[in-house]
Amino acid sequence: MTRRGVVRSSDGTTIAYRTHGDGEPVVLVHGTGLSQVVWRGLGYVDALAGYQVVTLDLRGHGRSGRPSSPSDYTSDWFAADVLSVLDALAIPRAHYLGYSLGARIGFTLLDTCPDRLRSFVSLGGTHRSTAGGPAEVFFPDFDEALRLGGMAEFVERWGRHRGAPLDPQTALAFKANDPDAFRAVLAAIEQEPGIPPARLRDLTTPTLLLAGDRDRARWEAAEEAAHLMSDARTVVLEGDDHATTLSDRARVVAHALPFLQAVTAGEPSLCR
């Protein structure tokens, strides 16, 4: 059974969310330009049957509020959005699975509110500064495309840069965004300083870091994080780049589900 709701984040921005099923809670947090519908569309919600799956639209995305200033899109504000949903659902602790921006927010929560996460699965995420990330993940003149032609121009140029059009589901998700809010999101991402490696040594939450071998920046960041964190390990998804890490649902779930089950059962960590 799917239940929908809207809550206000700590600055008053409205955050749309959904819950699916019952059981131990696991919150799924999408990447830049996407929305919560991607989790059902790619089959993650069904694959996690037996858990209470919580999804949300981050500010600036989907059906959530869309402030227009980059200062409204820091990792701390995104983390506050996640916490506002967990609080509204009276969930004190949850498993957390995030992709790209969603994974970056997961690192922020581990750093600032570790008591709220029972475990953390990162898909194509990084604890490092994300300066230069939008140009790498999308294309160099992304801001010009948004300013001159909105989301339709952004999607068209991104497909041209990739050498192939976006799949219809991804294209539809991106075109639903407001171009001014999306420009603010990307401008904020350019300013994210990241979490200093020294602070990773203090993070003890069980963590699984997945990255494609063709997503070198995220793969290298995952290796560094796993080396520094006390209870973390990496899995390299051979053949995947940043985008296909998310769409490779069968392989992601094949690693993530046993990890979640082991944490739930209180089994000893296999990370060391």
Coordinates of C-alpha atoms in Angstrom, one line a residue:
M1 CA 0.0 0.0 0.0
T2 CA 1.3 3.4 -1.0
R3 CA 0.7 6.4 1.2
R4 CA 1.4 10.0 0.2
G5 CA 2.1 13.1 2.4
V6 CA 3.6 16.6 2.5
V7 CA 5.7 18.0 5.3
R8 CA 7.4 21.3 5.8
S9 CA 11.2 21.2 6.2
S10 CA 12.8 23.3 8.9
D11 CA 12.9 26.5 6.7
G12 CA 9.2 26.0 5.6
T13 CA 9.9 24.4 2.2
T14 CA 7.3 21.8 1.4
I15 CA 8.6 18.3 0.9
A16 CA 6.5 15.6 -0.8
Y17 CA 7.0 12.0 0.3
R18 CA 5.5 8.5 -0.1
T19 CA 5.7 5.3 1.9
H20 CA 5.3 1.9 0.4
G21 CA 4.6 -1.3 2.4
D22 CA 5.4 -2.1 6.0
G23 CA 8.4 -3.3 8.0
E24 CA 11.7 -1.9 9.0
P25 CA 12.1 1.5 7.3
V26 CA 14.5 2.2 4.5
V27 CA 14.6 5.7 2.9
L28 CA 15.6 6.1 -0.7
V29 CA 16.9 9.5 -1.8
H30 CA 17.3 10.3 -5.5
G31 CA 20.0 12.2 -7.5
T32 CA 20.2 15.6 -9.0
G33 CA 17.3 16.4 -11.4
L34 CA 15.4 13.2 -10.7
S35 CA 12.5 12.6 -8.3
Q36 CA 11.1 9.9 -6.1
V37 CA 9.2 8.3 -8.9
V38 CA 12.5 6.8 -10.2
W39 CA 12.6 4.3 -7.4
R40 CA 9.3 2.7 -8.4
G41 CA 10.0 3.1 -12.1
L42 CA 13.3 1.2 -11.9
G43 CA 11.9 -1.5 -9.6
Y44 CA 13.6 -0.6 -6.3
V45 CA 10.4 -0.3 -4.4
D46 CA 9.2 -3.8 -5.4
A47 CA 12.7 -5.3 -4.8
L48 CA 12.6 -4.0 -1.2
A49 CA 9.2 -5.6 -0.4
G50 CA 9.2 -6.5 3.3
Y51 CA 10.6 -3.1 4.3
Q52 CA 8.7 0.2 4.8
V53 CA 10.2 2.0 1.8
V54 CA 10.2 5.8 2.2
T55 CA 10.8 8.0 -0.8
L56 CA 10.8 11.8 -1.1
D57 CA 11.2 14.6 -3.5
L58 CA 14.2 16.8 -2.4
R59 CA 13.6 20.5 -2.5
G60 CA 13.8 21.8 -6.1
H61 CA 12.6 18.5 -7.5
G62 CA 9.4 16.7 -8.2
R63 CA 6.4 17.9 -6.2
S64 CA 8.4 19.6 -3.5
G65 CA 8.9 23.3 -3.0
R66 CA 11.3 25.1 -5.4
P67 CA 13.2 28.0 -3.8
S68 CA 15.3 30.0 -6.2
S69 CA 18.6 30.8 -4.3
P70 CA 21.6 28.5 -4.3
S71 CA 21.9 29.1 -0.5
D72 CA 18.6 27.1 -0.2
Y73 CA 20.3 24.0 -1.7
T74 CA 23.2 23.1 0.6
S75 CA 23.7 19.6 1.8
D76 CA 22.6 20.7 5.2
W77 CA 19.2 21.8 3.8
F78 CA 18.8 18.6 1.8
A79 CA 19.6 16.6 5.0
A80 CA 17.0 18.7 6.8
D81 CA 14.4 17.6 4.2
V82 CA 15.1 13.9 4.9
L83 CA 14.9 14.4 8.6
S84 CA 11.6 16.3 8.3
V85 CA 10.1 13.3 6.5
L86 CA 11.4 10.8 9.0
D87 CA 10.1 13.0 11.9
A88 CA 6.7 13.2 10.2
L89 CA 6.5 9.5 10.0
A90 CA 7.8 9.1 13.6
I91 CA 10.8 7.1 12.4
P92 CA 13.8 7.5 14.8
R93 CA 16.2 5.5 12.7
A94 CA 16.2 4.2 9.1
H95 CA 18.3 2.4 6.7
Y96 CA 19.4 4.9 4.0
L97 CA 20.1 4.3 0.3
G98 CA 21.0 7.3 -1.8
Y99 CA 22.1 7.8 -5.4
S100 CA 24.6 10.6 -6.4
L101 CA 23.2 13.7 -4.7
G102 CA 21.2 11.5 -2.5
A103 CA 24.3 9.6 -1.4
R104 CA 26.1 12.9 -0.8
I105 CA 23.3 13.8 1.6
G106 CA 23.8 10.4 3.2
F107 CA 27.4 11.3 4.0
T108 CA 26.1 14.6 5.5
L109 CA 23.7 12.8 7.8
L110 CA 26.4 10.3 8.8
D111 CA 28.5 13.3 9.8
T112 CA 25.9 15.4 11.6
C113 CA 23.1 13.0 12.7
P114 CA 24.6 9.4 12.8
D115 CA 22.0 8.3 15.3
R116 CA 19.2 8.6 12.6
L117 CA 20.8 6.1 10.2
R118 CA 20.9 2.4 10.9
S119 CA 22.9 1.8 7.8
F120 CA 24.0 3.6 4.6
V121 CA 24.2 2.4 1.0
S122 CA 25.8 4.9 -1.4
L123 CA 25.3 4.6 -5.2
G124 CA 27.7 6.7 -7.1
G125 CA 28.2 9.0 -4.1
T126 CA 31.1 11.0 -2.8
H127 CA 32.2 12.7 0.5
R128 CA 34.5 14.9 -1.5
S129 CA 33.9 18.4 -2.8
T130 CA 31.5 18.4 -5.7
A131 CA 32.9 21.4 -7.4
G132 CA 33.0 20.7 -11.2
G133 CA 30.6 17.8 -10.7
P134 CA 27.7 19.2 -12.8
A135 CA 30.0 19.8 -15.9
E136 CA 31.4 16.3 -15.5
V137 CA 28.1 14.4 -15.0
F138 CA 26.1 16.5 -17.5
F139 CA 28.0 18.7 -19.9
P140 CA 30.2 21.9 -19.7
D141 CA 27.7 24.5 -20.8
F142 CA 24.8 23.3 -18.7
D143 CA 24.0 26.7 -17.2
E144 CA 23.8 28.4 -20.6
A145 CA 21.4 25.6 -21.8
L146 CA 19.2 26.1 -18.8
R147 CA 19.3 29.9 -19.1
L148 CA 18.5 30.1 -22.8
G149 CA 16.3 27.1 -23.4
G150 CA 15.1 25.7 -20.1
M151 CA 14.9 22.0 -19.3
A152 CA 14.1 20.9 -22.9
E153 CA 17.4 22.5 -24.1
F154 CA 19.3 21.0 -21.2
V155 CA 18.0 17.5 -22.0
E156 CA 18.7 17.9 -25.7
R157 CA 22.3 19.1 -25.2
W158 CA 23.0 16.4 -22.6
G159 CA 21.9 13.7 -25.0
R160 CA 24.0 15.2 -27.7
H161 CA 27.0 15.3 -25.3
R162 CA 26.5 11.7 -24.3
G163 CA 26.2 10.6 -28.0
A164 CA 22.8 9.1 -27.4
P165 CA 19.4 10.5 -26.3
L166 CA 18.3 10.0 -22.7
D167 CA 16.0 7.1 -21.9
P168 CA 12.3 8.4 -21.9
Q169 CA 11.9 8.0 -18.1
T170 CA 15.0 10.1 -17.3
A171 CA 14.2 12.7 -19.9
L172 CA 10.7 13.0 -18.5
A173 CA 11.9 13.4 -14.9
F174 CA 14.4 16.2 -15.9
K175 CA 11.9 18.1 -18.1
A176 CA 9.5 18.3 -15.1
N177 CA 12.0 20.5 -13.2
D178 CA 11.9 24.2 -13.0
P179 CA 14.9 25.6 -14.8
D180 CA 15.6 28.5 -12.4
A181 CA 15.4 26.1 -9.4
F182 CA 17.6 23.6 -11.2
R183 CA 20.2 26.3 -12.0
A184 CA 20.2 27.1 -8.2
V185 CA 20.7 23.4 -7.3
L186 CA 23.6 23.1 -9.7
A187 CA 25.2 26.4 -8.5
A188 CA 25.0 25.1 -4.9
I189 CA 26.6 21.8 -5.9
E190 CA 29.5 23.7 -7.4
Q191 CA 30.1 25.2 -3.9
E192 CA 29.9 22.0 -1.8
P193 CA 33.1 21.7 0.2
G194 CA 32.7 18.0 1.1
I195 CA 33.6 16.2 4.3
P196 CA 37.3 16.3 5.4
P197 CA 38.8 12.8 5.2
A198 CA 39.8 13.1 8.9
R199 CA 36.2 13.2 9.9
L200 CA 35.4 10.0 8.1
R201 CA 37.4 8.2 10.7
D202 CA 34.7 9.0 13.3
L203 CA 31.9 7.5 11.2
T204 CA 30.9 4.0 12.5
T205 CA 27.6 3.4 10.8
P206 CA 27.6 0.2 8.6
T207 CA 28.2 1.4 5.1
L208 CA 28.2 -0.1 1.6
L209 CA 29.7 2.0 -1.2
L210 CA 28.8 1.0 -4.8
A211 CA 30.3 2.8 -7.8
G212 CA 30.8 1.9 -11.5
D213 CA 34.3 1.3 -12.7
R214 CA 33.6 3.8 -15.5
D215 CA 32.6 6.4 -12.8
R216 CA 36.2 6.9 -11.8
A217 CA 35.8 10.0 -9.5
R218 CA 33.1 8.3 -7.4
W219 CA 34.9 4.9 -7.4
E220 CA 38.1 6.6 -6.1
A221 CA 36.1 8.5 -3.4
A222 CA 34.4 5.2 -2.4
E223 CA 37.8 3.5 -2.0
E224 CA 39.1 6.4 0.2
A225 CA 36.0 6.4 2.3
A226 CA 36.1 2.6 2.9
H227 CA 39.7 2.9 3.9
L228 CA 39.0 5.6 6.5
M229 CA 35.6 4.5 7.9
S230 CA 35.6 1.7 10.5
D231 CA 32.7 -0.3 9.1
A232 CA 32.5 0.3 5.3
R233 CA 33.3 -1.6 2.2
T234 CA 33.2 -0.9 -1.6
V235 CA 31.7 -2.9 -4.5
V236 CA 32.7 -2.0 -8.0
L237 CA 30.0 -2.4 -10.6
E238 CA 31.9 -3.4 -13.7
G239 CA 30.9 -1.7 -16.9
D240 CA 28.7 1.0 -15.2
D241 CA 29.2 4.7 -15.4
H242 CA 27.6 7.3 -13.2
A243 CA 24.2 7.1 -14.8
T244 CA 24.0 3.3 -15.2
T245 CA 24.9 2.7 -11.6
L246 CA 21.3 3.7 -10.8
S247 CA 19.7 1.9 -13.6
D248 CA 21.6 -1.3 -12.9
R249 CA 19.0 -2.2 -10.3
A250 CA 19.4 -6.0 -10.3
R251 CA 23.1 -5.8 -9.4
V252 CA 22.6 -3.0 -6.9
V253 CA 19.9 -4.9 -5.1
A254 CA 21.9 -8.1 -5.2
H255 CA 24.5 -6.4 -3.1
A256 CA 22.3 -4.0 -1.1
L257 CA 19.6 -6.4 0.1
P258 CA 21.9 -8.9 1.8
F259 CA 23.7 -6.0 3.4
L260 CA 20.5 -4.6 4.8
Q261 CA 19.4 -8.0 6.0
A262 CA 22.7 -8.6 7.8
V263 CA 22.5 -5.2 9.6
T264 CA 18.9 -5.9 10.5
A265 CA 19.9 -9.3 11.9
G266 CA 22.7 -7.8 13.9
E267 CA 25.3 -10.0 12.2
P268 CA 29.0 -9.1 12.6
S269 CA 30.4 -6.8 10.0
L270 CA 32.2 -8.3 7.0
C271 CA 33.8 -5.0 6.1
R272 CA 37.0 -5.7 7.9

